[in-house]
Tab-separated table of C-alpha atoms and ligand atoms in Angstrom:
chain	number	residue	atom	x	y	z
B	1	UNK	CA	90.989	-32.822	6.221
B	2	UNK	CA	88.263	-34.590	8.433
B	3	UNK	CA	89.175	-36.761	10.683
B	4	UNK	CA	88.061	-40.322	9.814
B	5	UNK	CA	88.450	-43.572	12.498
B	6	UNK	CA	87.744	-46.969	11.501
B	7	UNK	CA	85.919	-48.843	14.365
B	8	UNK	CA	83.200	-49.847	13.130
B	9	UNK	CA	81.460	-50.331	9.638
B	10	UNK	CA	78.037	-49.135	11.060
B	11	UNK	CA	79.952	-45.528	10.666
B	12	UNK	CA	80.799	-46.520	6.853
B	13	UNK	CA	78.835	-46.294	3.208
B	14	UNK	CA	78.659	-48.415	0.415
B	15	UNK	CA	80.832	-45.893	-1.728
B	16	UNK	CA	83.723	-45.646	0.867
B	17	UNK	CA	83.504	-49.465	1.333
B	18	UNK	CA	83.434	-50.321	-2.315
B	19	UNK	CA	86.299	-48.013	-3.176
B	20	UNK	CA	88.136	-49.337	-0.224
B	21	UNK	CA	87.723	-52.874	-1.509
B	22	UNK	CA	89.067	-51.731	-4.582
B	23	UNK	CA	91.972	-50.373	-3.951
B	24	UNK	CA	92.123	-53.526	-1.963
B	25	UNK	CA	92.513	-55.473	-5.503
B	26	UNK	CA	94.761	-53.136	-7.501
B	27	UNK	CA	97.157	-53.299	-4.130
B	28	UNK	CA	96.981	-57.048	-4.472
B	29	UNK	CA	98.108	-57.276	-8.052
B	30	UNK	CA	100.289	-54.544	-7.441
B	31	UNK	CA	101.867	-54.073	-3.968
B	32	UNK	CA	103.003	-50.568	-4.739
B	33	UNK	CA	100.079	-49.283	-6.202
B	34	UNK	CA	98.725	-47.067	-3.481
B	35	UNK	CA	101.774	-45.427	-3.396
B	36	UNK	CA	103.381	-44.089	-0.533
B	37	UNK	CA	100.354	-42.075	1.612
B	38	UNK	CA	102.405	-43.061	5.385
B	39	UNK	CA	105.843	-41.811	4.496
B	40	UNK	CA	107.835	-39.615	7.411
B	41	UNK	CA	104.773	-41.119	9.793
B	42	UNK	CA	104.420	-43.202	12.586
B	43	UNK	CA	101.171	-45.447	13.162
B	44	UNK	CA	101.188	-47.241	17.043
B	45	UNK	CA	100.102	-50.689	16.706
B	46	UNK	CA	98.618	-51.842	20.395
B	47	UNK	CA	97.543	-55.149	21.030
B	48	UNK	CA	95.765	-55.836	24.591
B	49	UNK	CA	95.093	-59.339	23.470
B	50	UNK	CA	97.665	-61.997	21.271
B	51	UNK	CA	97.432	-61.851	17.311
B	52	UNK	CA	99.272	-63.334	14.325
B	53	UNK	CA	97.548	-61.825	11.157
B	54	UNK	CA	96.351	-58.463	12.471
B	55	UNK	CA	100.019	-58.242	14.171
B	56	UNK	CA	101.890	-58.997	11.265
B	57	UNK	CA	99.012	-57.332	8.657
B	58	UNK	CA	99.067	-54.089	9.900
B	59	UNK	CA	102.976	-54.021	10.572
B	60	UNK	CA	103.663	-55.047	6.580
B	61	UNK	CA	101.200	-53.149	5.202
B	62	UNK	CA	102.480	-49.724	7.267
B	63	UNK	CA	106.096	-50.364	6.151
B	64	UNK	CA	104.967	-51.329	2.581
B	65	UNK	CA	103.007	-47.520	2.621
B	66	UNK	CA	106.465	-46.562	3.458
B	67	UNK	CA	105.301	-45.758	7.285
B	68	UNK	CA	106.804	-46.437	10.279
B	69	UNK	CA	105.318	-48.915	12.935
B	70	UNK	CA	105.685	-48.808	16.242
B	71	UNK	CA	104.592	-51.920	17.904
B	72	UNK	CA	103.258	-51.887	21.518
B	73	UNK	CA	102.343	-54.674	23.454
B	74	UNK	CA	99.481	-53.086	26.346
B	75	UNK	CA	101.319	-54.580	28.968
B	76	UNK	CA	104.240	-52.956	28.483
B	77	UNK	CA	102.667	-49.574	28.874
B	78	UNK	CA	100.931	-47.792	31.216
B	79	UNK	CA	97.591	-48.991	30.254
B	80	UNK	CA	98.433	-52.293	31.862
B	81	UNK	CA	98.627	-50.387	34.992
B	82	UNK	CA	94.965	-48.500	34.745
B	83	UNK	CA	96.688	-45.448	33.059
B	84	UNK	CA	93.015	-44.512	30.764
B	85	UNK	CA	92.077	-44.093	27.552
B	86	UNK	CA	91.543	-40.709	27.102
B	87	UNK	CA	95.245	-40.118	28.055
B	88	UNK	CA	96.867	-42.328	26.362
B	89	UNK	CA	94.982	-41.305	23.388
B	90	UNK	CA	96.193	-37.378	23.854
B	91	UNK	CA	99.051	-38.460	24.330
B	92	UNK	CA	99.940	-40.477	21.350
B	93	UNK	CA	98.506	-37.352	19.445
B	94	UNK	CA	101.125	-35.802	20.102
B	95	UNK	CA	103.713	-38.483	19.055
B	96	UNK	CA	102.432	-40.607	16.499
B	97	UNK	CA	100.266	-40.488	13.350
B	98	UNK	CA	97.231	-42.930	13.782
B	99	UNK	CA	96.680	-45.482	16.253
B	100	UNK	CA	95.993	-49.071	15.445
B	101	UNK	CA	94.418	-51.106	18.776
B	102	UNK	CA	93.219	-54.600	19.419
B	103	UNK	CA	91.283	-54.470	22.594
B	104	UNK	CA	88.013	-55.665	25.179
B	105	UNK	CA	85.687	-53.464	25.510
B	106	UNK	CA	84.522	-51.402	22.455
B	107	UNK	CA	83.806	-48.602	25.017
B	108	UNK	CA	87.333	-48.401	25.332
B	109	UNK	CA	88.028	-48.251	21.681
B	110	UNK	CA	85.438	-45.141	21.483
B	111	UNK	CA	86.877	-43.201	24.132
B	112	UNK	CA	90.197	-43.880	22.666
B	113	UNK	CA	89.000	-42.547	19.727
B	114	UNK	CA	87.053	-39.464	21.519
B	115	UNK	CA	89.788	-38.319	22.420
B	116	UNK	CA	92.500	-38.590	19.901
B	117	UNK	CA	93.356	-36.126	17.757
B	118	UNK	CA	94.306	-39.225	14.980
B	119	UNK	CA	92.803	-42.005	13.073
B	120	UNK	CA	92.180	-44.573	15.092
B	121	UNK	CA	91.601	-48.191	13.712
B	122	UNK	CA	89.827	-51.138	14.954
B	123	UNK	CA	91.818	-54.164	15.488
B	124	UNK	CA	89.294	-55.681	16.956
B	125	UNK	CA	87.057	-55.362	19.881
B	126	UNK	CA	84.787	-57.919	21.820
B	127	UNK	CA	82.252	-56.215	19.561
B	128	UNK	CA	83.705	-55.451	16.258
B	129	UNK	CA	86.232	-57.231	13.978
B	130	UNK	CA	86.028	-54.808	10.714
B	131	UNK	CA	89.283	-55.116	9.501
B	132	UNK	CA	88.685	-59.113	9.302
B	133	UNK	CA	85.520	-57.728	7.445
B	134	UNK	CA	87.740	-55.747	4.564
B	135	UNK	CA	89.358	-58.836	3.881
B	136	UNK	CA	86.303	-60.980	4.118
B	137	UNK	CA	84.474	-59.022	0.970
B	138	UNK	CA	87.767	-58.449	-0.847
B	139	UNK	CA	87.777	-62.820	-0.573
B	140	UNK	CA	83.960	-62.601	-1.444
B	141	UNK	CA	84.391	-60.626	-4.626
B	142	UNK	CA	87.146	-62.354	-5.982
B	143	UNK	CA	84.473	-65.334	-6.757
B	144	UNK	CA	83.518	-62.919	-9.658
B	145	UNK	CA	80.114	-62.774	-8.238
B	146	UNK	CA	77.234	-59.579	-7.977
B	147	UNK	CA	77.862	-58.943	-4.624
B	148	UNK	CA	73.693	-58.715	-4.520
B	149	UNK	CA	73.604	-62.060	-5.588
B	150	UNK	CA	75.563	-63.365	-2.739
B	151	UNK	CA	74.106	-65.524	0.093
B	152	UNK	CA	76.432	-65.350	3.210
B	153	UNK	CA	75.453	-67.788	5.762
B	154	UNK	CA	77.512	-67.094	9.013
B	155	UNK	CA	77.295	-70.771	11.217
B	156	UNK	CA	78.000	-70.730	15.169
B	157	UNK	CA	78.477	-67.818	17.758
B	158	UNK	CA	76.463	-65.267	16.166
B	159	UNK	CA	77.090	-62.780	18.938
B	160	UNK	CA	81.040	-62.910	17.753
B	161	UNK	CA	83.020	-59.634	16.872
B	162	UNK	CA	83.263	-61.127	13.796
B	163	UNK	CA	79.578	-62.078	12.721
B	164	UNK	CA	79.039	-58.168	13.968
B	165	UNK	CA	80.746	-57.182	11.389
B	166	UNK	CA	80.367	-59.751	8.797
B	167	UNK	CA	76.590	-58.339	8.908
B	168	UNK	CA	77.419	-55.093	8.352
B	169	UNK	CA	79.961	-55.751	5.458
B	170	UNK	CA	76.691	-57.416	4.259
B	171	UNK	CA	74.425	-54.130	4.284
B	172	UNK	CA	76.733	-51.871	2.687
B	173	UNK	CA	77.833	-54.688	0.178
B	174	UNK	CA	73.890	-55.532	-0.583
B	175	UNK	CA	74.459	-59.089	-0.004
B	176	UNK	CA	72.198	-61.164	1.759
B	177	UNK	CA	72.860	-62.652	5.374
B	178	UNK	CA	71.614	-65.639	7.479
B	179	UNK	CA	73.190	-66.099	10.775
B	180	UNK	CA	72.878	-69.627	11.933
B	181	UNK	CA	72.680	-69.716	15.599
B	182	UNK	CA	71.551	-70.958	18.959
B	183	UNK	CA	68.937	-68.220	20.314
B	184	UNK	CA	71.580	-68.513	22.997
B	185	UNK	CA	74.362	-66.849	20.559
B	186	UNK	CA	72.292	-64.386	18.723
B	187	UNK	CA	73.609	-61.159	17.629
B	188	UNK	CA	73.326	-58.545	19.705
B	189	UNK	CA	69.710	-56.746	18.833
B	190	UNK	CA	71.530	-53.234	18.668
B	191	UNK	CA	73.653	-54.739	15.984
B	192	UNK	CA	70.850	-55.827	14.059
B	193	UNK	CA	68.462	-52.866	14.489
B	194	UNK	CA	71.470	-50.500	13.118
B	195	UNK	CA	71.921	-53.080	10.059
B	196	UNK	CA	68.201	-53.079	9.225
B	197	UNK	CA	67.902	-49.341	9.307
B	198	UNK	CA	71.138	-49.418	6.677
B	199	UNK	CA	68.798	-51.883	4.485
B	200	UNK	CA	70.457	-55.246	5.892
B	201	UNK	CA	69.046	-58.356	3.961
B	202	UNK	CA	69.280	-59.969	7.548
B	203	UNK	CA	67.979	-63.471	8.499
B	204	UNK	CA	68.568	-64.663	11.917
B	205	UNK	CA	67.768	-68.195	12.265
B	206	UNK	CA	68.268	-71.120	14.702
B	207	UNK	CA	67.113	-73.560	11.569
B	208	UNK	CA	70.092	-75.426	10.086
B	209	UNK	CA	68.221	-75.968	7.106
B	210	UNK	CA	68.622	-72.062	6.388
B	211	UNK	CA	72.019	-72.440	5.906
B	212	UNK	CA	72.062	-74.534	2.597
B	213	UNK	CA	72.142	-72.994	-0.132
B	214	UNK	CA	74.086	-70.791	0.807
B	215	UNK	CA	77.436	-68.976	-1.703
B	216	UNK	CA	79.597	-67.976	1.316
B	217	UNK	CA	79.597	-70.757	4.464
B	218	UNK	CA	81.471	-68.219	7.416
B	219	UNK	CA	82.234	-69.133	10.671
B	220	UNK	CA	84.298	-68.107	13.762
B	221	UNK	CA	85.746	-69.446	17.030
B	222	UNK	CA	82.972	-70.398	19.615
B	223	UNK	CA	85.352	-69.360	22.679
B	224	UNK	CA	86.448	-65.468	21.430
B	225	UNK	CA	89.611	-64.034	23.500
B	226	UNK	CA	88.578	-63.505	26.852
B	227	UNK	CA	85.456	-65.453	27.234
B	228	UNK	CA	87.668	-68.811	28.603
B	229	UNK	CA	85.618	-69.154	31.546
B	230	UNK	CA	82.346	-69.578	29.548
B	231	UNK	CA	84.406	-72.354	27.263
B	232	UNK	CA	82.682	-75.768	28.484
B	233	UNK	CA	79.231	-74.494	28.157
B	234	UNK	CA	79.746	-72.364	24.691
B	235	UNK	CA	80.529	-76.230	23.333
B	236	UNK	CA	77.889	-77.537	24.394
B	237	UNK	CA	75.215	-75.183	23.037
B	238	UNK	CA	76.671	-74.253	19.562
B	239	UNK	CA	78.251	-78.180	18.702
B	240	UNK	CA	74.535	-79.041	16.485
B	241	UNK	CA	75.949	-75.488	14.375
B	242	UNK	CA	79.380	-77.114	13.535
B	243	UNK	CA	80.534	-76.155	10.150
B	244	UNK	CA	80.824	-79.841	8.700
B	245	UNK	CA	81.625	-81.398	5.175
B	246	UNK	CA	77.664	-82.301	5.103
B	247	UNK	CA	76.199	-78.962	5.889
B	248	UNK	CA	79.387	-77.684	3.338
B	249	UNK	CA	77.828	-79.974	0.539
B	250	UNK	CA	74.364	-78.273	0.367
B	251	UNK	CA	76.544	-75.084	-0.800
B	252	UNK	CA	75.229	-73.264	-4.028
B	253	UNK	CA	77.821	-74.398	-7.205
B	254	UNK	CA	80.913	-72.388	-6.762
B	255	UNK	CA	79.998	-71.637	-3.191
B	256	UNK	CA	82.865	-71.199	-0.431
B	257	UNK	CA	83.696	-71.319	3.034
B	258	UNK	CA	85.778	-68.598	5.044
B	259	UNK	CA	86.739	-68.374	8.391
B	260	UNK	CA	88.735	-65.268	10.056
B	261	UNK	CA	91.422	-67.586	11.866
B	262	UNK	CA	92.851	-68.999	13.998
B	263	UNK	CA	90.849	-72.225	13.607
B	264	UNK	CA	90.055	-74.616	16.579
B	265	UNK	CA	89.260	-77.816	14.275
B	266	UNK	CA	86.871	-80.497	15.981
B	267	UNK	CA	85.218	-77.666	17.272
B	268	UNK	CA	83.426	-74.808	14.882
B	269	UNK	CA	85.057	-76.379	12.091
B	270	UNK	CA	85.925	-79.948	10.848
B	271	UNK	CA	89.785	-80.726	9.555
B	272	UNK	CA	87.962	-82.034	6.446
B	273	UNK	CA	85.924	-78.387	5.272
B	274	UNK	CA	88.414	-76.235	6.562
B	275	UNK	CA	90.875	-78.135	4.377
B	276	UNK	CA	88.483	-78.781	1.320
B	277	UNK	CA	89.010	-77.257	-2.346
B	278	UNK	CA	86.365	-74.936	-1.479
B	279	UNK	CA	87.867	-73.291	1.543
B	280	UNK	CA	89.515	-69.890	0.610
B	281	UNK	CA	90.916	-69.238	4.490
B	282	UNK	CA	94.580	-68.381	3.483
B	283	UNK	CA	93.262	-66.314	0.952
B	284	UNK	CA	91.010	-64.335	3.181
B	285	UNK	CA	94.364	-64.133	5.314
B	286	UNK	CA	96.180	-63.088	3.273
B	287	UNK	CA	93.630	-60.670	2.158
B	288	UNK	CA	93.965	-58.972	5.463
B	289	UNK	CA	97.446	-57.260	4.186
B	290	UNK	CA	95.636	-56.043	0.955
B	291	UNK	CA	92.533	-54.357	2.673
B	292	UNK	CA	93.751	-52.897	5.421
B	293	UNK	CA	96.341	-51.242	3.018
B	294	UNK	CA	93.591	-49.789	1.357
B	295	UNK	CA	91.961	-48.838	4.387
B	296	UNK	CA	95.017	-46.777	5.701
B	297	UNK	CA	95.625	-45.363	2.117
B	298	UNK	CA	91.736	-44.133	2.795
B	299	UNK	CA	92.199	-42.930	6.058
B	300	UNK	CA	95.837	-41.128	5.541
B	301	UNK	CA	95.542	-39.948	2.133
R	1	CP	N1	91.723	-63.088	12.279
R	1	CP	C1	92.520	-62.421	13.122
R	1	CP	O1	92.257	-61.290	13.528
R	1	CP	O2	93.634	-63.112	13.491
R	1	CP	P1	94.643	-62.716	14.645
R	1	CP	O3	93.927	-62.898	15.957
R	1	CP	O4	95.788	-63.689	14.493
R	1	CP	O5	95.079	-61.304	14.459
R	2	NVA	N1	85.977	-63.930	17.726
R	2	NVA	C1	87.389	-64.164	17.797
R	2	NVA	C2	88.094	-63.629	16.601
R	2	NVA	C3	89.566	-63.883	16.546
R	2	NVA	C4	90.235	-63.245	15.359
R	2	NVA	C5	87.942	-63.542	19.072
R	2	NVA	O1	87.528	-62.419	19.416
R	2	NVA	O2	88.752	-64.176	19.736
């Protein structure tokens, strides 16, 4: 069998993603529908940065696939103490079955990957955030939508992990995206070349009227793990792209808002939208069990 990682969705197509999401849905309804493709193996969960839902997610969902999970904190191993990449990555080869990491640098998650001999999954890097994304369209389709008919508008830091990947979940789902953001916070022009050539129906816009009308309202934390020192003048620049009740109200009928969690309130988001009828966060969190069982039923199968 090839070997298939999951660290970006740039690497994806719309059939894998759509059958992914899928199985995303059928596992939802019923948690033992996927079977058991992770008995008598062992996936490594490391985390170089703090986590609740991708922590607890990916730790279910392996046990629920009847797998084993080991997880590993990065500074309890030798990577806290410069031991690289490429090593560590041989060497869990030889232990474990696929490698789950939440980490900086996506260099780091690509060498990782170079050199293991394993799946490797993204569990997020400063770059990339595609498991969040799995659970962001399974949350999108439930609205019962086209997904082509879908206007995404992602508010605040667009250079975020998570609007990275929010824009390519857009491409391969064919629905449209307008990132809302200071030029400051753009996304990164490499992310939006790649999503153009994959047919991206990509807006970038510092305009807040181009995010009314919108079916999906998204946003994300404006400080992202790791970027503290930047904090005070982040605020600054992206408080006019705040996702507020008024900005919610000039949603299309039936329109909702996500966000990947946690939530700083006052700051990207008010208390008021994030805890509105229209806000579907817990479900998109609780989404994140769902997909990324279906991803690992995709990747181990
Ligand atoms: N959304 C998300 O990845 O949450 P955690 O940082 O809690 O894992
Ligand atoms: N952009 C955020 C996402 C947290 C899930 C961060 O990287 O901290």
């Amino acid at each position: 069998m090839q070997l298939r990682h999951f660290l970006s969705l740039r690497d994806y197509n719309s059939a894998d993603f759509f059958s992914i999401l899928e199985n995303a849905a059928r596992v939802k309804r019923n948690r033992s529908a996927l079977g058991a493709p992770l008995q008598d193996r062992h996936i490594a969960l490391i985390f170089e940065k703090p986590s609740t839902r991708t922590r607890v997610s990916y730790e279910v969902g392996v046990k629920q696939l009847g797998g084993t999970p080991i997880v590993l904190s990065a500074n309890e191993i030798q990577i806290a103490r410069g031991e690289s990449m490429a090593d560590t990555a041989r060497v869990l080869s030889r232990y474990v079955d696929g490698i789950m990491i939440r980490t900086f640098s996506h260099e780091k998650l690509t060498e990782l990957a170079g050199f293991s001999s394993i799946p490797v999954i993204n569990g997020l890097s400063d770059k990339y955030h595609p498991s969040q994304t799995l659970a962001d369209f399974q949350t999108i389709l439930e609205m019962g939508k086209h997904p082509d008919k879908i206007r995404i508008v992602y508010m605040g830091d667009g250079s975020s992990n998570v609007a990275h990947s929010l824009i390519f979940g857009a491409a391969l789902a064919g629905s449209e995206i307008i990132i809302v953001s200071p030029k400051e916070y753009r996304p990164d022009p490499d992310v939006v070349e790649a999503a153009r050539s994959m047919g991206a129906r990509l807006k970038i816009s510092a305009d807040l009227k181009d995010a009314e009308e919108s079916d999906v309202l998204y946003t994300d934390v404006w400080v992202s793990m790791g970027q503290e020192k930047e904090a005070e003048a982040k605020k600054t620049i992206l408080m006019p792209y705040q996702l507020n009740e008024k900005i919610a109200s000039k949603m299309n009928n039936g329109g909702i808002l996500l966000h990947c969690l946690p939530a700083h309130k006052g700051e990207e988001i008010t208390e008021a939208a994030f805890e509105s009828s229209y806000s579907r966060v817990f479900d998109q969190a609780e989404n994140r069990l769902h997909a990324q069982k279906a991803l690992m039923h995709f990747l181990f199968s």
